[in-house]
Amino acid sequence: MAKLFACRGGQSEVNGAPEKVKLLPLGHVKSQKGDFDVDEESFRLMKQTFLERGNDIVIDYEHQTLKDVQAPAGGWIKDLSIEDGAIVAKVEWTPQGKKYLENREYRYLSPVVLVRKSDGKAIVLHSAALTNTPAIDGMFPIINSIKLDDYEGGNDMDIIKKLAALLGLGEDATEEQVTEALKAAVADAKKFKEGTENKNPEGGSEDEGKVVSNKVICEMLGLKAGAKTEDVAAAIVALTNKKPEGSVSEKEFKELKDKIARRDADDAVLMALKAGKLTPAQKDWATQYALKDPEGFKSFVEKAPQGVPMGELDIETKANKEETFDEATLLICKQLGVSEDDLKKYGKDVR
């Protein structure tokens, strides 16, 4: 059971264009999209992922990196550290980003983090954004969070635990067990109601008192006590399928993940080409390799010998495509009365 949140949160206030900016406080963090924890393990895992990827972390504007739009960088996170009870980023601002900050056109830095479902701990720093829209007061403690381990079904597990407790099941009860218990409870309530109605067709307070066994569940579902079986079933289905505000579908999440993977692969291949570790003819193969196994491709590039730089390869390829002749050949042909056009047409082997 999981969900993908890209929520706007309170953030670290930025004055001017500082080289170091606080991203996350150590401790329990509260946001409108759920609480989570940040500790030294969070920092260690964030730093480890940052070093393994080998790429600077982007600081964009208004979280444009999470949207299917052009996302220019306002700065780049070059390093992470722990200082003054917080995870701190060392930032290299772009000229435009620095200008925005110095003019106070943007004042807040809003991180996007990956939160582990098992213990609610932030473990990966995805990106950060300059923004002017903090969600609540207390700018520094409030952040954006993407719960990637948790992207398909919202807060269903919390609801299931509550239902399990009401039904007399253990905390480790599965969704299937809770569903079966609910079906049995609804069936029992239906039989009980039908039996009491047969005994007292005109209804009355006696029947209302005997249906109290289902009253708590009805209240949780927002229904009146003694609601019809089909109403209870419909409310449960709606609750299970409800999509939380700010969440995205599994398809949208996969598209975002594929887009980021493709961008990283293209960047890695381009760097390898510029370093002379690949030839242009290897580009398609290298891109597929980098998509399937980023770490394997990184290791391959590190071990590959340096060949001809990409710029030189382009020049050489262009020259090979043109039919040119040296000055000596052109001089001899001129003395013999042979034009350059005739030489290109009939004398391709004369060089």
CSV table of C-alpha atoms in Angstrom, one decimal:
chain,number,residue,atom,x,y,z
A,1,MET,CA,0.0,0.0,0.0
A,2,ALA,CA,1.7,3.2,-1.0
A,3,LYS,CA,1.3,6.7,-2.5
A,4,LEU,CA,3.4,9.3,-4.3
A,5,PHE,CA,3.3,12.7,-2.8
A,6,ALA,CA,4.7,15.9,-4.4
A,7,CYS,CA,3.5,18.2,-1.7
A,8,ARG,CA,4.3,21.8,-1.1
A,9,GLY,CA,5.7,22.4,2.3
A,10,GLY,CA,7.3,25.0,4.5
A,11,GLN,CA,10.9,25.4,3.8
A,12,SER,CA,14.2,26.9,4.7
A,13,GLU,CA,14.3,30.7,4.4
A,14,VAL,CA,17.1,31.9,2.2
A,15,ASN,CA,18.6,35.4,2.6
A,16,GLY,CA,20.8,36.6,-0.3
A,17,ALA,CA,22.7,33.7,-2.1
A,18,PRO,CA,24.4,31.8,0.7
A,19,GLU,CA,26.9,29.1,-0.1
A,20,LYS,CA,25.4,26.8,2.6
A,21,VAL,CA,21.7,26.3,3.2
A,22,LYS,CA,19.8,24.2,5.8
A,23,LEU,CA,17.6,21.6,4.2
A,24,LEU,CA,16.2,19.3,6.9
A,25,PRO,CA,16.2,19.5,10.7
A,26,LEU,CA,17.3,16.4,12.7
A,27,GLY,CA,14.3,14.9,14.5
A,28,HIS,CA,10.6,14.5,14.0
A,29,VAL,CA,9.3,16.6,11.1
A,30,LYS,CA,5.7,17.5,10.6
A,31,SER,CA,4.1,18.4,7.2
A,32,GLN,CA,0.6,18.7,5.8
A,33,LYS,CA,1.2,15.4,3.9
A,34,GLY,CA,2.4,13.4,6.9
A,35,ASP,CA,5.1,13.2,9.5
A,36,PHE,CA,8.5,11.6,9.2
A,37,ASP,CA,11.9,11.4,10.9
A,38,VAL,CA,15.3,12.7,10.0
A,39,ASP,CA,18.4,11.4,11.8
A,40,GLU,CA,22.0,10.5,11.2
A,41,GLU,CA,21.0,7.4,9.3
A,42,SER,CA,18.9,9.6,7.0
A,43,PHE,CA,22.0,11.8,6.4
A,44,ARG,CA,24.2,8.8,5.8
A,45,LEU,CA,21.9,7.2,3.2
A,46,MET,CA,21.3,10.6,1.5
A,47,LYS,CA,25.0,11.2,1.3
A,48,GLN,CA,25.7,7.6,0.1
A,49,THR,CA,23.1,7.9,-2.7
A,50,PHE,CA,24.5,11.3,-3.7
A,51,LEU,CA,28.0,10.0,-4.0
A,52,GLU,CA,27.0,6.8,-5.8
A,53,ARG,CA,25.1,8.7,-8.5
A,54,GLY,CA,28.0,11.1,-9.0
A,55,ASN,CA,25.6,13.9,-10.1
A,56,ASP,CA,25.0,17.3,-8.5
A,57,ILE,CA,21.4,17.6,-7.1
A,58,VAL,CA,19.3,20.2,-9.0
A,59,ILE,CA,17.6,23.2,-7.3
A,60,ASP,CA,14.9,24.2,-9.7
A,61,TYR,CA,12.0,26.7,-9.5
A,62,GLU,CA,8.6,25.7,-8.0
A,63,HIS,CA,9.4,21.9,-8.4
A,64,GLN,CA,9.4,22.0,-12.2
A,65,THR,CA,11.6,18.9,-12.3
A,66,LEU,CA,8.6,16.9,-11.0
A,67,LYS,CA,6.4,18.2,-13.9
A,68,ASP,CA,6.6,17.5,-17.6
A,69,VAL,CA,7.9,21.0,-18.4
A,70,GLN,CA,11.2,22.7,-19.0
A,71,ALA,CA,13.0,22.9,-15.7
A,72,PRO,CA,16.0,25.2,-15.6
A,73,ALA,CA,18.3,25.1,-12.6
A,74,GLY,CA,18.5,27.8,-10.1
A,75,GLY,CA,21.5,26.1,-8.4
A,76,TRP,CA,23.2,22.8,-7.8
A,77,ILE,CA,23.8,21.0,-4.5
A,78,LYS,CA,27.5,20.1,-4.5
A,79,ASP,CA,27.8,18.4,-1.1
A,80,LEU,CA,25.8,17.5,2.1
A,81,SER,CA,26.9,17.7,5.7
A,82,ILE,CA,25.4,17.9,9.2
A,83,GLU,CA,25.7,21.2,11.0
A,84,ASP,CA,23.8,23.0,13.8
A,85,GLY,CA,21.3,20.1,14.2
A,86,ALA,CA,20.4,20.0,10.5
A,87,ILE,CA,21.3,18.5,7.1
A,88,VAL,CA,23.0,21.3,5.3
A,89,ALA,CA,23.6,21.6,1.5
A,90,LYS,CA,26.6,23.3,-0.1
A,91,VAL,CA,25.1,25.2,-3.1
A,92,GLU,CA,26.5,26.6,-6.3
A,93,TRP,CA,24.0,29.1,-7.6
A,94,THR,CA,23.4,29.8,-11.2
A,95,PRO,CA,23.7,33.5,-12.2
A,96,GLN,CA,19.9,33.7,-12.6
A,97,GLY,CA,19.2,31.9,-9.3
A,98,LYS,CA,21.6,34.2,-7.5
A,99,LYS,CA,19.9,37.2,-9.0
A,100,TYR,CA,16.5,36.0,-7.9
A,101,LEU,CA,17.8,35.5,-4.3
A,102,GLU,CA,19.6,38.8,-4.1
A,103,ASN,CA,16.5,40.6,-5.4
A,104,ARG,CA,14.5,38.7,-2.8
A,105,GLU,CA,12.2,37.4,-5.6
A,106,TYR,CA,12.5,33.9,-4.1
A,107,ARG,CA,13.0,33.4,-0.3
A,108,TYR,CA,12.4,29.8,0.5
A,109,LEU,CA,14.2,26.5,-0.3
A,110,SER,CA,11.9,23.4,-0.5
A,111,PRO,CA,13.5,19.9,-0.6
A,112,VAL,CA,11.9,16.8,-2.1
A,113,VAL,CA,12.8,13.6,-0.2
A,114,LEU,CA,12.2,9.9,-0.3
A,115,VAL,CA,10.5,8.5,2.9
A,116,ARG,CA,10.9,4.9,3.8
A,117,LYS,CA,7.5,3.3,4.5
A,118,SER,CA,8.7,0.8,7.1
A,119,ASP,CA,9.8,3.4,9.7
A,120,GLY,CA,8.8,6.7,8.2
A,121,LYS,CA,12.4,7.9,7.8
A,122,ALA,CA,13.7,10.3,5.1
A,123,ILE,CA,16.4,8.4,3.2
A,124,VAL,CA,17.0,10.0,-0.2
A,125,LEU,CA,17.2,13.7,-1.3
A,126,HIS,CA,15.7,13.9,-4.8
A,127,SER,CA,15.8,17.6,-5.5
A,128,ALA,CA,15.0,21.0,-4.1
A,129,ALA,CA,13.2,24.1,-5.3
A,130,LEU,CA,13.1,27.9,-4.8
A,131,THR,CA,9.6,28.8,-3.9
A,132,ASN,CA,7.5,31.5,-2.3
A,133,THR,CA,4.6,29.3,-1.2
A,134,PRO,CA,5.3,27.6,2.2
A,135,ALA,CA,2.4,25.5,3.4
A,136,ILE,CA,2.5,26.3,7.1
A,137,ASP,CA,4.3,28.5,9.6
A,138,GLY,CA,7.8,27.6,10.7
A,139,MET,CA,9.6,27.6,7.4
A,140,PHE,CA,12.6,25.5,8.1
A,141,PRO,CA,11.0,22.3,9.6
A,142,ILE,CA,8.5,21.9,6.8
A,143,ILE,CA,9.6,20.2,3.6
A,144,ASN,CA,8.3,18.5,0.5
A,145,SER,CA,8.2,14.7,0.5
A,146,ILE,CA,7.8,12.0,-2.1
A,147,LYS,CA,6.9,8.6,-0.5
A,148,LEU,CA,8.1,6.3,-3.3
A,149,ASP,CA,7.8,3.1,-1.3
A,150,ASP,CA,4.2,4.1,-0.8
A,151,TYR,CA,2.7,5.1,-4.1
A,152,GLU,CA,-0.3,3.0,-4.9
A,153,GLY,CA,-3.0,3.2,-2.3
A,154,GLY,CA,-2.8,6.2,0.0
A,155,ASN,CA,-3.2,5.7,3.8
A,156,ASP,CA,-5.1,2.4,3.3
A,157,MET,CA,-2.8,0.5,5.8
A,158,ASP,CA,-3.7,2.9,8.6
A,159,ILE,CA,-7.4,2.4,7.8
A,160,ILE,CA,-7.0,-1.4,7.6
A,161,LYS,CA,-5.3,-1.4,11.0
A,162,LYS,CA,-8.2,0.5,12.6
A,163,LEU,CA,-10.7,-1.8,11.0
A,164,ALA,CA,-8.8,-4.9,12.1
A,165,ALA,CA,-8.8,-3.6,15.7
A,166,LEU,CA,-12.6,-3.0,15.5
A,167,LEU,CA,-13.1,-6.5,14.1
A,168,GLY,CA,-11.0,-8.1,16.8
A,169,LEU,CA,-8.1,-9.0,14.5
A,170,GLY,CA,-4.4,-8.6,15.3
A,171,GLU,CA,-2.3,-5.6,14.1
A,172,ASP,CA,-0.6,-7.9,11.6
A,173,ALA,CA,-3.9,-8.8,9.9
A,174,THR,CA,-3.7,-8.6,6.1
A,175,GLU,CA,-6.0,-6.7,3.8
A,176,GLU,CA,-7.6,-10.0,2.7
A,177,GLN,CA,-8.2,-11.1,6.3
A,178,VAL,CA,-9.8,-7.7,7.1
A,179,THR,CA,-12.0,-7.9,3.9
A,180,GLU,CA,-13.2,-11.4,4.8
A,181,ALA,CA,-14.0,-10.3,8.4
A,182,LEU,CA,-15.9,-7.3,7.1
A,183,LYS,CA,-17.9,-9.5,4.7
A,184,ALA,CA,-18.8,-11.8,7.5
A,185,ALA,CA,-19.7,-8.9,9.8
A,186,VAL,CA,-21.9,-7.4,7.1
A,187,ALA,CA,-23.6,-10.7,6.4
A,188,ASP,CA,-24.2,-11.3,10.2
A,189,ALA,CA,-25.7,-7.8,10.5
A,190,LYS,CA,-27.9,-8.4,7.5
A,191,LYS,CA,-29.2,-11.7,8.9
A,192,PHE,CA,-29.7,-10.2,12.4
A,193,LYS,CA,-31.6,-7.2,10.9
A,194,GLU,CA,-33.8,-9.5,8.8
A,195,GLY,CA,-34.6,-11.6,11.8
A,196,THR,CA,-35.5,-8.7,14.0
A,197,GLU,CA,-37.7,-7.1,11.3
A,198,ASN,CA,-39.6,-10.3,11.0
A,199,LYS,CA,-40.2,-10.4,14.7
A,200,ASN,CA,-41.2,-6.7,14.9
A,201,PRO,CA,-42.3,-5.6,11.4
A,202,GLU,CA,-43.2,-2.1,12.6
A,203,GLY,CA,-39.7,-1.5,13.8
A,204,GLY,CA,-39.0,0.7,16.8
A,205,SER,CA,-36.5,1.5,19.5
A,206,GLU,CA,-35.9,-2.2,20.3
A,207,ASP,CA,-34.5,-2.9,16.8
A,208,GLU,CA,-32.4,0.2,16.9
A,209,GLY,CA,-30.8,-0.9,20.1
A,210,LYS,CA,-30.0,-4.4,18.8
A,211,VAL,CA,-28.2,-3.1,15.6
A,212,VAL,CA,-25.6,-1.3,17.8
A,213,SER,CA,-23.0,-4.0,17.0
A,214,ASN,CA,-22.5,-2.4,13.5
A,215,LYS,CA,-22.9,1.2,14.8
A,216,VAL,CA,-19.1,1.9,15.2
A,217,ILE,CA,-18.2,0.7,11.7
A,218,CYS,CA,-21.1,2.8,10.3
A,219,GLU,CA,-19.8,5.9,12.1
A,220,MET,CA,-16.3,5.3,10.8
A,221,LEU,CA,-17.6,5.1,7.3
A,222,GLY,CA,-19.7,8.3,7.7
A,223,LEU,CA,-23.0,6.4,7.7
A,224,LYS,CA,-26.0,6.4,10.0
A,225,ALA,CA,-26.4,3.5,12.4
A,226,GLY,CA,-28.4,0.7,10.8
A,227,ALA,CA,-27.4,1.7,7.3
A,228,LYS,CA,-28.2,-0.8,4.5
A,229,THR,CA,-25.7,-3.5,3.6
A,230,GLU,CA,-25.2,-2.1,0.1
A,231,ASP,CA,-24.5,1.3,1.5
A,232,VAL,CA,-21.8,-0.1,3.9
A,233,ALA,CA,-20.2,-2.1,1.0
A,234,ALA,CA,-20.2,0.9,-1.3
A,235,ALA,CA,-18.6,3.1,1.4
A,236,ILE,CA,-15.8,0.5,2.0
A,237,VAL,CA,-15.1,0.2,-1.7
A,238,ALA,CA,-15.0,4.1,-2.1
A,239,LEU,CA,-12.7,4.3,0.9
A,240,THR,CA,-10.3,1.7,-0.6
A,241,ASN,CA,-10.2,3.3,-4.0
A,242,LYS,CA,-10.0,6.9,-2.9
A,243,LYS,CA,-7.0,8.7,-4.3
A,244,PRO,CA,-5.4,11.1,-1.8
A,245,GLU,CA,-5.1,14.8,-2.8
A,246,GLY,CA,-1.7,15.5,-4.3
A,247,SER,CA,-1.1,11.8,-5.2
A,248,VAL,CA,-0.4,10.5,-8.7
A,249,SER,CA,-1.2,7.3,-10.5
A,250,GLU,CA,1.2,4.4,-10.9
A,251,LYS,CA,1.4,5.2,-14.6
A,252,GLU,CA,2.4,8.8,-13.9
A,253,PHE,CA,5.0,7.7,-11.3
A,254,LYS,CA,6.5,5.2,-13.8
A,255,GLU,CA,6.6,7.9,-16.5
A,256,LEU,CA,8.4,10.3,-14.1
A,257,LYS,CA,10.8,7.5,-13.1
A,258,ASP,CA,11.6,6.6,-16.7
A,259,LYS,CA,12.1,10.2,-17.6
A,260,ILE,CA,14.6,10.7,-14.9
A,261,ALA,CA,16.4,7.4,-15.8
A,262,ARG,CA,16.6,8.5,-19.5
A,263,ARG,CA,17.9,11.9,-18.6
A,264,ASP,CA,20.6,10.4,-16.3
A,265,ALA,CA,21.5,7.8,-19.1
A,266,ASP,CA,21.8,10.6,-21.7
A,267,ASP,CA,24.0,12.7,-19.4
A,268,ALA,CA,26.3,9.8,-18.7
A,269,VAL,CA,26.7,8.9,-22.4
A,270,LEU,CA,27.3,12.5,-23.3
A,271,MET,CA,30.0,12.8,-20.7
A,272,ALA,CA,31.6,9.6,-21.9
A,273,LEU,CA,31.6,10.9,-25.5
A,274,LYS,CA,33.1,14.2,-24.5
A,275,ALA,CA,35.8,12.4,-22.5
A,276,GLY,CA,36.7,10.3,-25.6
A,277,LYS,CA,35.6,7.0,-23.9
A,278,LEU,CA,33.0,6.3,-26.7
A,279,THR,CA,32.7,6.9,-30.4
A,280,PRO,CA,29.5,8.4,-31.9
A,281,ALA,CA,28.7,5.0,-33.4
A,282,GLN,CA,28.5,3.5,-29.9
A,283,LYS,CA,25.9,6.1,-28.7
A,284,ASP,CA,22.7,4.1,-29.1
A,285,TRP,CA,24.3,1.0,-27.5
A,286,ALA,CA,25.8,3.0,-24.7
A,287,THR,CA,22.4,4.7,-24.0
A,288,GLN,CA,20.7,1.3,-23.7
A,289,TYR,CA,23.5,0.0,-21.4
A,290,ALA,CA,23.2,3.1,-19.2
A,291,LEU,CA,19.5,2.6,-18.9
A,292,LYS,CA,19.6,-1.1,-18.0
A,293,ASP,CA,22.6,-0.9,-15.7
A,294,PRO,CA,23.8,2.6,-14.7
A,295,GLU,CA,26.5,1.3,-12.3
A,296,GLY,CA,27.8,-1.2,-14.8
A,297,PHE,CA,28.0,1.5,-17.5
A,298,LYS,CA,29.8,3.9,-15.0
A,299,SER,CA,32.3,1.1,-14.3
A,300,PHE,CA,32.8,0.5,-18.0
A,301,VAL,CA,33.5,4.2,-18.7
A,302,GLU,CA,36.0,4.4,-15.9
A,303,LYS,CA,38.0,1.5,-17.3
A,304,ALA,CA,37.6,2.3,-21.0
A,305,PRO,CA,40.8,3.8,-22.7
A,306,GLN,CA,40.5,7.3,-23.9
A,307,GLY,CA,40.1,7.6,-27.7
A,308,VAL,CA,39.6,10.6,-29.9
A,309,PRO,CA,37.6,13.4,-28.3
A,310,MET,CA,34.1,13.9,-29.7
A,311,GLY,CA,34.9,17.3,-31.3
A,312,GLU,CA,37.8,15.8,-33.3
A,313,LEU,CA,35.7,12.9,-34.4
A,314,ASP,CA,33.0,15.3,-35.8
A,315,ILE,CA,35.7,17.2,-37.7
A,316,GLU,CA,37.2,14.1,-39.1
A,317,THR,CA,33.9,12.6,-40.2
A,318,LYS,CA,32.9,15.8,-41.9
A,319,ALA,CA,36.2,15.9,-43.8
A,320,ASN,CA,35.8,12.3,-45.0
A,321,LYS,CA,32.4,13.1,-46.5
A,322,GLU,CA,33.8,15.8,-48.7
A,323,GLU,CA,35.7,15.1,-51.9
A,324,THR,CA,38.8,17.4,-51.6
A,325,PHE,CA,42.2,17.3,-53.4
A,326,ASP,CA,45.6,18.6,-52.3
A,327,GLU,CA,47.2,21.6,-54.0
A,328,ALA,CA,49.8,19.6,-55.9
A,329,THR,CA,47.1,17.4,-57.5
A,330,LEU,CA,45.0,20.5,-58.5
A,331,LEU,CA,48.1,22.2,-60.0
A,332,ILE,CA,49.1,19.2,-62.2
A,333,CYS,CA,45.5,18.8,-63.4
A,334,LYS,CA,45.3,22.5,-64.3
A,335,GLN,CA,48.5,22.2,-66.3
A,336,LEU,CA,47.0,19.2,-68.1
A,337,GLY,CA,43.8,21.1,-68.8
A,338,VAL,CA,41.7,19.0,-66.5
A,339,SER,CA,39.1,20.8,-64.4
A,340,GLU,CA,38.3,20.1,-60.7
A,341,ASP,CA,34.8,19.0,-61.7
A,342,ASP,CA,36.2,16.5,-64.1
A,343,LEU,CA,38.7,15.3,-61.5
A,344,LYS,CA,35.8,14.8,-59.0
A,345,LYS,CA,33.8,12.9,-61.6
A,346,TYR,CA,36.4,10.7,-63.3
A,347,GLY,CA,39.5,10.9,-61.1
A,348,LYS,CA,38.4,9.8,-57.6
A,349,ASP,CA,41.3,7.5,-57.3
A,350,VAL,CA,43.8,10.2,-58.1
A,351,ARG,CA,45.0,11.2,-54.6
